[in-house]
Amino acid sequence: MANENTMRARISFAAIDPYLESNIVKPTESKSAGQEFVQWGENNAYPDYLLSLSKECPTLRSVILGTTDFVVGDNQSVAQLGGLPQNIMNLRGDTLRGQVEDLARDFMTYGGFALQVIRGLDGSVVEIYYLDIRFLRSNKDNTVFYYSEKWASGRRGHMNVYPAFQPISPERWAQLDEDERNRHASSVLFVKNIHTQTYPFPVYGAAVKSCEIERAIDDYHLNAIDNGFTSSLIVNFNNGVPADEIKDEVERGFNEKFSGHRNAGRICFSWNDNKDAATTITEPKVEDFGDRYNALAKHCRQQIFTAFRANPNLFGIPTESLGFSQEEYESSFRLYNRTCVKPVQRIICDAYDRIYGQANVLIFTPFSIDEGRSEQTVN
């Protein structure tokens, strides 16, 4: 009779799917020798990871898009740029509203945003473009920026290099030599919510695991329906115990195709000398399996809302209360407006004030619950 250690060696299984933990990209910052920029996350992929969460986690997407609407408000107005029409930001025809919406969404998704500032021959600002912060990398102290749309592929390809935006008066511009003028003709204003590191950190950063669990639950249920079963499996190989590398190859192939939350189950492998030595496992019956998933989903949603300090009802997600009156909604909105929406609006206003070199150039008409209702402007 084989001893206990021998029996353990013949059974290889995974009771817990390691997908969640191993696929969460950490927000590390590192710089390789000879590299100009600081990498944003493991394999330089943190912003792409956040984007995938914002697209595939329903609760997170609801909060980001809902908050973006609150920040954009009912209307905006900004001082004119050069000969451009009112509230047109560049020769491409981008509107102020569209640009502010992009900035607000990036701030809620990544914790920061970026603008490209174009100067005319006299040094005045003539155009402003939104830059997707996902494609931007920086040196450690945010004085030089590198733009490429190929970071995720591992082959950065051609990079556009920009200096950090600096306010430059007409008098100082006239004193710059031609090289300096050319260097500052196009620059980047980079805004982040944390100043102790190179890159920003999203407000929901502490709830990333909850976001992952929520989208994993959706994957599980979808594949449970598609596969027609949800129980785990045990696979017995009764023709002898092969070498470890053969076992690893077989198990890897099975797991890639059939196991994990994406396939609604896990597979247990047993390698036996013959059928009589087959492993037997009694599967415990879990009567409240659906209730456990519902409770887990509820917990994850609550964690995400807690990270934003938001009430679910503000984003069309009802709670278990018997009702949510207009008064309760307005009270919740006023609190969220005070703690989240207005601070983001002020950050965006400060960015445009810095570019224009004057105060109060951008004015928001705040979001109103009732259409046409007039409220105090924000600038």
Short mmCIF file of C-alpha atoms in Angstrom, two decimals:
data_model
loop_
_atom_site.label_atom_id
_atom_site.label_comp_id
_atom_site.label_asym_id
_atom_site.label_seq_id
_atom_site.Cartn_x
_atom_site.Cartn_y
_atom_site.Cartn_z
CA MET A 1 0.00 0.00 0.00
CA ALA A 2 1.43 3.35 -0.99
CA ASN A 3 2.20 5.69 1.82
CA GLU A 4 0.51 9.07 2.22
CA ASN A 5 3.26 11.06 0.49
CA THR A 6 3.19 8.76 -2.55
CA MET A 7 -0.59 9.10 -2.84
CA ARG A 8 -0.35 12.88 -2.68
CA ALA A 9 2.24 12.88 -5.43
CA ARG A 10 -0.17 11.00 -7.69
CA ILE A 11 -2.97 13.52 -7.34
CA SER A 12 -2.66 16.97 -8.85
CA PHE A 13 -5.55 19.40 -8.61
CA ALA A 14 -6.39 23.06 -8.08
CA ALA A 15 -9.27 23.86 -5.74
CA ILE A 16 -8.90 27.59 -6.16
CA ASP A 17 -8.63 29.31 -9.51
CA PRO A 18 -5.54 31.54 -9.33
CA TYR A 19 -6.79 33.67 -12.24
CA LEU A 20 -7.91 36.69 -10.23
CA GLU A 21 -4.76 37.26 -8.21
CA SER A 22 -2.31 36.41 -10.98
CA ASN A 23 -4.03 38.64 -13.55
CA ILE A 24 -4.37 41.76 -11.44
CA VAL A 25 -1.81 44.23 -12.75
CA LYS A 26 0.02 45.99 -9.93
CA PRO A 27 0.52 49.78 -10.10
CA THR A 28 4.27 49.54 -9.77
CA GLU A 29 6.64 52.17 -11.13
CA SER A 30 10.04 51.10 -12.43
CA LYS A 31 12.76 52.39 -14.72
CA SER A 32 15.22 50.18 -16.57
CA ALA A 33 18.82 51.17 -17.23
CA GLY A 34 19.07 53.37 -20.31
CA GLN A 35 15.31 53.90 -20.37
CA GLU A 36 14.06 57.46 -20.53
CA PHE A 37 10.60 56.91 -19.04
CA VAL A 38 9.15 55.28 -15.94
CA GLN A 39 7.01 52.22 -16.62
CA TRP A 40 3.41 52.51 -15.50
CA GLY A 41 2.60 49.22 -13.82
CA GLU A 42 3.82 45.68 -14.38
CA ASN A 43 4.87 45.30 -18.03
CA ASN A 44 3.88 48.94 -18.52
CA ALA A 45 0.26 47.80 -18.68
CA TYR A 46 -1.53 49.36 -15.69
CA PRO A 47 -3.64 51.93 -17.59
CA ASP A 48 -4.75 49.26 -20.10
CA TYR A 49 -5.74 47.07 -17.17
CA LEU A 50 -7.81 49.87 -15.63
CA LEU A 51 -9.49 50.49 -18.97
CA SER A 52 -10.46 46.82 -19.22
CA LEU A 53 -11.96 46.95 -15.71
CA SER A 54 -13.95 50.08 -16.56
CA LYS A 55 -15.39 48.35 -19.63
CA GLU A 56 -16.14 44.93 -18.14
CA CYS A 57 -17.18 45.64 -14.54
CA PRO A 58 -20.79 46.94 -14.73
CA THR A 59 -20.82 48.70 -11.36
CA LEU A 60 -17.52 50.46 -11.98
CA ARG A 61 -18.60 51.54 -15.45
CA SER A 62 -21.86 52.92 -14.07
CA VAL A 63 -20.07 55.02 -11.45
CA ILE A 64 -17.41 56.32 -13.87
CA LEU A 65 -19.89 57.30 -16.59
CA GLY A 66 -22.42 58.67 -14.10
CA THR A 67 -19.82 60.79 -12.32
CA THR A 68 -18.53 62.01 -15.68
CA ASP A 69 -22.04 63.27 -16.49
CA PHE A 70 -22.22 65.03 -13.12
CA VAL A 71 -18.84 66.70 -13.68
CA VAL A 72 -19.60 67.83 -17.23
CA GLY A 73 -22.82 69.39 -16.00
CA ASP A 74 -25.45 71.12 -18.09
CA ASN A 75 -23.16 73.55 -19.89
CA GLN A 76 -19.62 74.95 -20.05
CA SER A 77 -17.99 78.08 -21.36
CA VAL A 78 -14.33 79.02 -21.88
CA ALA A 79 -12.47 82.04 -23.18
CA GLN A 80 -11.87 81.99 -26.95
CA LEU A 81 -8.60 80.71 -28.38
CA GLY A 82 -7.09 82.88 -31.11
CA GLY A 83 -9.40 83.05 -34.09
CA LEU A 84 -11.33 79.87 -33.21
CA PRO A 85 -15.11 79.99 -32.66
CA GLN A 86 -16.40 80.10 -29.08
CA ASN A 87 -15.90 76.80 -27.21
CA ILE A 88 -13.97 75.24 -30.11
CA MET A 89 -10.60 74.09 -28.79
CA ASN A 90 -8.51 73.38 -31.90
CA LEU A 91 -8.41 73.30 -35.69
CA ARG A 92 -9.72 69.74 -35.61
CA GLY A 93 -12.98 71.17 -34.31
CA ASP A 94 -13.04 69.50 -30.88
CA THR A 95 -15.66 71.12 -28.66
CA LEU A 96 -15.13 72.23 -25.09
CA ARG A 97 -17.87 69.90 -23.88
CA GLY A 98 -16.33 66.88 -25.58
CA GLN A 99 -12.89 67.75 -24.24
CA VAL A 100 -14.13 68.23 -20.67
CA GLU A 101 -16.02 64.93 -20.88
CA ASP A 102 -12.81 63.14 -21.92
CA LEU A 103 -10.88 64.75 -19.07
CA ALA A 104 -13.50 63.89 -16.45
CA ARG A 105 -13.75 60.28 -17.64
CA ASP A 106 -9.95 59.87 -17.58
CA PHE A 107 -9.75 61.36 -14.11
CA MET A 108 -12.37 58.93 -12.80
CA THR A 109 -10.76 55.96 -14.61
CA TYR A 110 -7.04 56.61 -14.07
CA GLY A 111 -6.85 59.40 -11.50
CA GLY A 112 -5.48 61.98 -13.94
CA PHE A 113 -5.63 63.48 -17.42
CA ALA A 114 -3.46 65.24 -19.99
CA LEU A 115 -3.78 68.11 -22.47
CA GLN A 116 -1.54 69.02 -25.39
CA VAL A 117 -0.99 72.76 -25.65
CA ILE A 118 -0.05 74.34 -29.01
CA ARG A 119 1.51 77.82 -29.16
CA GLY A 120 1.55 80.28 -32.05
CA LEU A 121 4.56 82.16 -33.37
CA ASP A 122 4.10 84.86 -30.74
CA GLY A 123 3.99 82.30 -27.91
CA SER A 124 0.25 82.59 -27.25
CA VAL A 125 -1.85 79.46 -26.83
CA VAL A 126 -3.76 78.84 -30.06
CA GLU A 127 -4.95 75.22 -29.70
CA ILE A 128 -5.64 72.67 -26.96
CA TYR A 129 -5.98 68.92 -27.62
CA TYR A 130 -7.07 66.12 -25.32
CA LEU A 131 -4.40 63.42 -24.92
CA ASP A 132 -5.34 59.88 -23.94
CA ILE A 133 -3.35 59.44 -20.73
CA ARG A 134 -3.21 55.69 -21.43
CA PHE A 135 -0.64 56.36 -24.16
CA LEU A 136 1.47 58.75 -22.11
CA ARG A 137 4.60 57.93 -20.12
CA SER A 138 6.83 60.28 -18.18
CA ASN A 139 10.23 60.69 -16.61
CA LYS A 140 10.28 60.50 -12.82
CA ASP A 141 9.56 64.15 -12.09
CA ASN A 142 7.02 64.77 -14.90
CA THR A 143 9.17 67.23 -16.82
CA VAL A 144 9.31 65.19 -20.04
CA PHE A 145 6.54 63.08 -21.59
CA TYR A 146 6.61 60.28 -24.15
CA TYR A 147 3.56 59.49 -26.28
CA SER A 148 3.09 56.17 -28.07
CA GLU A 149 0.05 54.03 -28.89
CA LYS A 150 2.08 50.79 -28.79
CA TRP A 151 3.02 50.46 -25.11
CA ALA A 152 0.68 47.49 -24.64
CA SER A 153 2.32 45.51 -27.44
CA GLY A 154 5.72 45.72 -25.78
CA ARG A 155 7.05 47.48 -28.87
CA ARG A 156 6.73 51.16 -28.19
CA GLY A 157 7.55 52.08 -31.81
CA HIS A 158 7.85 55.77 -32.61
CA MET A 159 7.51 58.08 -29.61
CA ASN A 160 6.59 61.73 -29.64
CA VAL A 161 8.51 63.59 -26.93
CA TYR A 162 7.03 66.66 -25.25
CA PRO A 163 8.21 68.97 -22.48
CA ALA A 164 5.94 69.71 -19.56
CA PHE A 165 3.76 72.77 -20.10
CA GLN A 166 5.10 75.99 -18.61
CA PRO A 167 3.34 79.35 -18.48
CA ILE A 168 5.40 81.69 -20.64
CA SER A 169 4.66 85.42 -20.83
CA PRO A 170 4.98 87.28 -24.17
CA GLU A 171 8.02 89.11 -22.77
CA ARG A 172 9.79 85.92 -21.83
CA TRP A 173 8.84 84.27 -25.14
CA ALA A 174 10.52 87.10 -27.02
CA GLN A 175 13.74 86.38 -25.10
CA LEU A 176 13.85 82.67 -25.97
CA ASP A 177 16.10 81.44 -28.75
CA GLU A 178 14.68 79.53 -31.70
CA ASP A 179 15.45 76.09 -30.26
CA GLU A 180 13.62 76.88 -27.03
CA ARG A 181 10.63 78.26 -28.91
CA ASN A 182 10.43 75.13 -31.03
CA ARG A 183 10.70 72.94 -27.95
CA HIS A 184 7.79 74.69 -26.21
CA ALA A 185 5.66 75.04 -29.32
CA SER A 186 3.91 71.81 -28.30
CA SER A 187 3.85 70.77 -24.64
CA VAL A 188 1.84 68.60 -22.25
CA LEU A 189 -0.09 69.64 -19.18
CA PHE A 190 -0.23 66.53 -16.99
CA VAL A 191 -2.64 66.45 -14.04
CA LYS A 192 -2.69 63.69 -11.42
CA ASN A 193 -4.43 63.11 -8.11
CA ILE A 194 -1.31 62.10 -6.19
CA HIS A 195 1.99 63.97 -6.05
CA THR A 196 4.22 61.45 -4.30
CA GLN A 197 4.67 59.24 -7.36
CA THR A 198 5.10 59.60 -11.11
CA TYR A 199 1.65 58.43 -12.17
CA PRO A 200 -1.86 58.87 -10.74
CA PHE A 201 -3.82 56.24 -8.83
CA PRO A 202 -7.57 55.68 -9.37
CA VAL A 203 -9.96 56.42 -6.54
CA TYR A 204 -11.25 52.83 -6.75
CA GLY A 205 -7.74 51.36 -6.55
CA ALA A 206 -8.49 49.71 -3.21
CA ALA A 207 -11.54 48.00 -4.74
CA VAL A 208 -9.81 46.46 -7.77
CA LYS A 209 -10.29 42.91 -6.44
CA SER A 210 -14.01 43.56 -6.05
CA CYS A 211 -14.14 44.76 -9.66
CA GLU A 212 -12.36 41.59 -10.77
CA ILE A 213 -14.72 39.37 -8.79
CA GLU A 214 -17.77 41.08 -10.27
CA ARG A 215 -16.68 40.52 -13.85
CA ALA A 216 -15.53 36.97 -13.00
CA ILE A 217 -19.00 36.17 -11.64
CA ASP A 218 -20.53 37.29 -14.94
CA ASP A 219 -18.05 35.13 -16.85
CA TYR A 220 -18.85 32.15 -14.65
CA HIS A 221 -22.60 32.35 -15.11
CA LEU A 222 -22.31 32.93 -18.86
CA ASN A 223 -20.11 29.88 -19.29
CA ALA A 224 -22.22 27.80 -16.91
CA ILE A 225 -25.16 28.38 -19.23
CA ASP A 226 -23.07 27.78 -22.34
CA ASN A 227 -21.49 24.59 -21.00
CA GLY A 228 -24.68 23.23 -19.51
CA PHE A 229 -23.18 22.38 -16.11
CA THR A 230 -21.46 24.07 -13.21
CA SER A 231 -19.97 21.24 -11.21
CA SER A 232 -16.25 20.51 -11.05
CA LEU A 233 -14.80 17.39 -12.59
CA ILE A 234 -12.38 14.66 -11.66
CA VAL A 235 -10.38 13.09 -14.48
CA ASN A 236 -8.77 9.71 -13.82
CA PHE A 237 -5.87 8.44 -15.94
CA ASN A 238 -5.64 4.73 -15.21
CA ASN A 239 -2.80 3.62 -17.44
CA GLY A 240 0.13 4.40 -15.20
CA VAL A 241 1.84 7.48 -13.80
CA PRO A 242 3.83 9.41 -16.44
CA ALA A 243 6.77 11.73 -15.93
CA ASP A 244 6.09 15.10 -14.28
CA GLU A 245 6.59 17.06 -17.51
CA ILE A 246 3.97 14.91 -19.29
CA LYS A 247 1.52 15.46 -16.44
CA ASP A 248 2.13 19.20 -16.52
CA GLU A 249 1.53 19.37 -20.26
CA VAL A 250 -1.74 17.41 -20.08
CA GLU A 251 -3.05 19.39 -17.13
CA ARG A 252 -2.14 22.70 -18.71
CA GLY A 253 -4.00 21.77 -21.89
CA PHE A 254 -7.13 20.72 -19.98
CA ASN A 255 -7.12 23.80 -17.76
CA GLU A 256 -6.65 26.24 -20.61
CA LYS A 257 -9.67 24.85 -22.41
CA PHE A 258 -12.05 23.70 -19.72
CA SER A 259 -11.36 25.09 -16.25
CA GLY A 260 -11.51 28.33 -14.31
CA HIS A 261 -14.28 30.85 -13.79
CA ARG A 262 -14.41 31.38 -17.56
CA ASN A 263 -15.52 27.76 -17.96
CA ALA A 264 -17.61 27.42 -14.79
CA GLY A 265 -15.63 24.71 -13.04
CA ARG A 266 -12.33 23.24 -11.98
CA ILE A 267 -10.81 19.91 -12.95
CA CYS A 268 -9.15 17.48 -10.58
CA PHE A 269 -6.52 15.19 -12.12
CA SER A 270 -5.62 11.79 -10.72
CA TRP A 271 -2.81 9.65 -12.13
CA ASN A 272 -3.25 5.97 -11.27
CA ASP A 273 -1.44 2.71 -12.02
CA ASN A 274 -4.77 1.08 -12.87
CA LYS A 275 -8.51 1.52 -12.55
CA ASP A 276 -8.65 -0.16 -9.16
CA ALA A 277 -6.34 2.56 -7.78
CA ALA A 278 -8.56 5.40 -9.05
CA THR A 279 -9.08 8.33 -6.73
CA THR A 280 -12.56 8.78 -5.32
CA ILE A 281 -13.82 12.18 -4.23
CA THR A 282 -17.23 12.87 -2.74
CA GLU A 283 -18.54 16.19 -3.97
CA PRO A 284 -20.21 18.22 -1.21
CA LYS A 285 -23.68 19.46 -2.04
CA VAL A 286 -24.09 23.20 -1.75
CA GLU A 287 -27.78 23.98 -1.67
CA ASP A 288 -27.40 27.76 -1.47
CA PHE A 289 -24.85 28.07 -4.28
CA GLY A 290 -26.83 30.81 -6.06
CA ASP A 291 -27.37 32.73 -2.82
CA ARG A 292 -23.64 32.69 -2.15
CA TYR A 293 -22.93 34.22 -5.54
CA ASN A 294 -25.61 36.86 -5.01
CA ALA A 295 -24.17 37.75 -1.62
CA LEU A 296 -20.68 37.96 -3.10
CA ALA A 297 -21.89 40.16 -5.96
CA LYS A 298 -23.66 42.45 -3.51
CA HIS A 299 -20.52 42.71 -1.37
CA CYS A 300 -18.39 43.62 -4.40
CA ARG A 301 -20.81 46.32 -5.53
CA GLN A 302 -20.80 47.81 -2.04
CA GLN A 303 -17.00 47.83 -1.96
CA ILE A 304 -16.87 49.74 -5.26
CA PHE A 305 -19.40 52.33 -4.11
CA THR A 306 -17.54 52.65 -0.81
CA ALA A 307 -14.32 53.44 -2.68
CA PHE A 308 -16.09 56.30 -4.46
CA ARG A 309 -18.01 57.29 -1.32
CA ALA A 310 -21.16 57.18 -3.44
CA ASN A 311 -24.76 56.07 -3.02
CA PRO A 312 -25.82 53.38 -5.54
CA ASN A 313 -29.16 55.09 -6.17
CA LEU A 314 -27.38 58.03 -7.79
CA PHE A 315 -26.36 55.72 -10.64
CA GLY A 316 -29.65 53.91 -11.19
CA ILE A 317 -28.74 50.92 -9.01
CA PRO A 318 -31.53 50.39 -6.44
CA THR A 319 -30.80 49.36 -2.87
CA GLU A 320 -32.87 46.98 -0.80
CA SER A 321 -34.75 49.80 0.90
CA LEU A 322 -38.45 50.07 0.28
CA GLY A 323 -38.03 53.33 -1.56
CA PHE A 324 -35.78 56.23 -2.39
CA SER A 325 -37.57 59.54 -2.33
CA GLN A 326 -36.74 62.68 -4.28
CA GLU A 327 -35.58 64.29 -1.05
CA GLU A 328 -33.23 61.39 -0.28
CA TYR A 329 -31.87 61.48 -3.83
CA GLU A 330 -31.18 65.22 -3.68
CA SER A 331 -29.55 64.85 -0.27
CA SER A 332 -27.27 62.08 -1.56
CA PHE A 333 -26.47 64.06 -4.69
CA ARG A 334 -25.55 67.18 -2.71
CA LEU A 335 -23.12 65.17 -0.60
CA TYR A 336 -21.55 63.45 -3.62
CA ASN A 337 -21.45 66.75 -5.47
CA ARG A 338 -19.57 68.29 -2.57
CA THR A 339 -17.10 65.45 -1.97
CA CYS A 340 -16.41 64.29 -5.53
CA VAL A 341 -17.98 66.24 -8.40
CA LYS A 342 -16.99 69.79 -7.45
CA PRO A 343 -13.39 68.83 -6.59
CA VAL A 344 -12.96 67.26 -10.04
CA GLN A 345 -14.52 70.32 -11.68
CA ARG A 346 -12.09 72.57 -9.82
CA ILE A 347 -9.13 70.44 -10.94
CA ILE A 348 -10.25 70.78 -14.57
CA CYS A 349 -10.85 74.53 -14.14
CA ASP A 350 -7.38 74.96 -12.64
CA ALA A 351 -5.87 73.18 -15.65
CA TYR A 352 -7.44 75.62 -18.11
CA ASP A 353 -6.60 78.61 -15.88
CA ARG A 354 -2.98 77.53 -15.97
CA ILE A 355 -2.97 77.19 -19.76
CA TYR A 356 -4.69 80.54 -20.36
CA GLY A 357 -2.66 82.31 -17.69
CA GLN A 358 -5.69 83.85 -16.01
CA ALA A 359 -8.34 82.91 -13.48
CA ASN A 360 -11.88 81.68 -14.08
CA VAL A 361 -11.55 81.07 -17.83
CA LEU A 362 -13.69 77.92 -17.61
CA ILE A 363 -17.18 78.06 -16.14
CA PHE A 364 -19.45 75.08 -15.45
CA THR A 365 -23.21 75.17 -15.23
CA PRO A 366 -23.64 72.33 -12.74
CA PHE A 367 -25.67 69.20 -13.39
CA SER A 368 -29.30 69.66 -12.40
CA ILE A 369 -31.79 66.91 -11.67
CA ASP A 370 -34.62 68.90 -13.21
CA GLU A 371 -34.00 70.03 -16.78
CA GLY A 372 -33.74 73.78 -17.11
CA ARG A 373 -33.23 74.33 -13.40
CA SER A 374 -30.71 77.10 -12.74
CA GLU A 375 -27.98 76.53 -10.18
CA GLN A 376 -24.84 78.35 -9.13
CA THR A 377 -21.99 78.09 -11.62
CA VAL A 378 -18.59 76.59 -10.82
CA ASN A 379 -15.30 78.08 -11.94
#
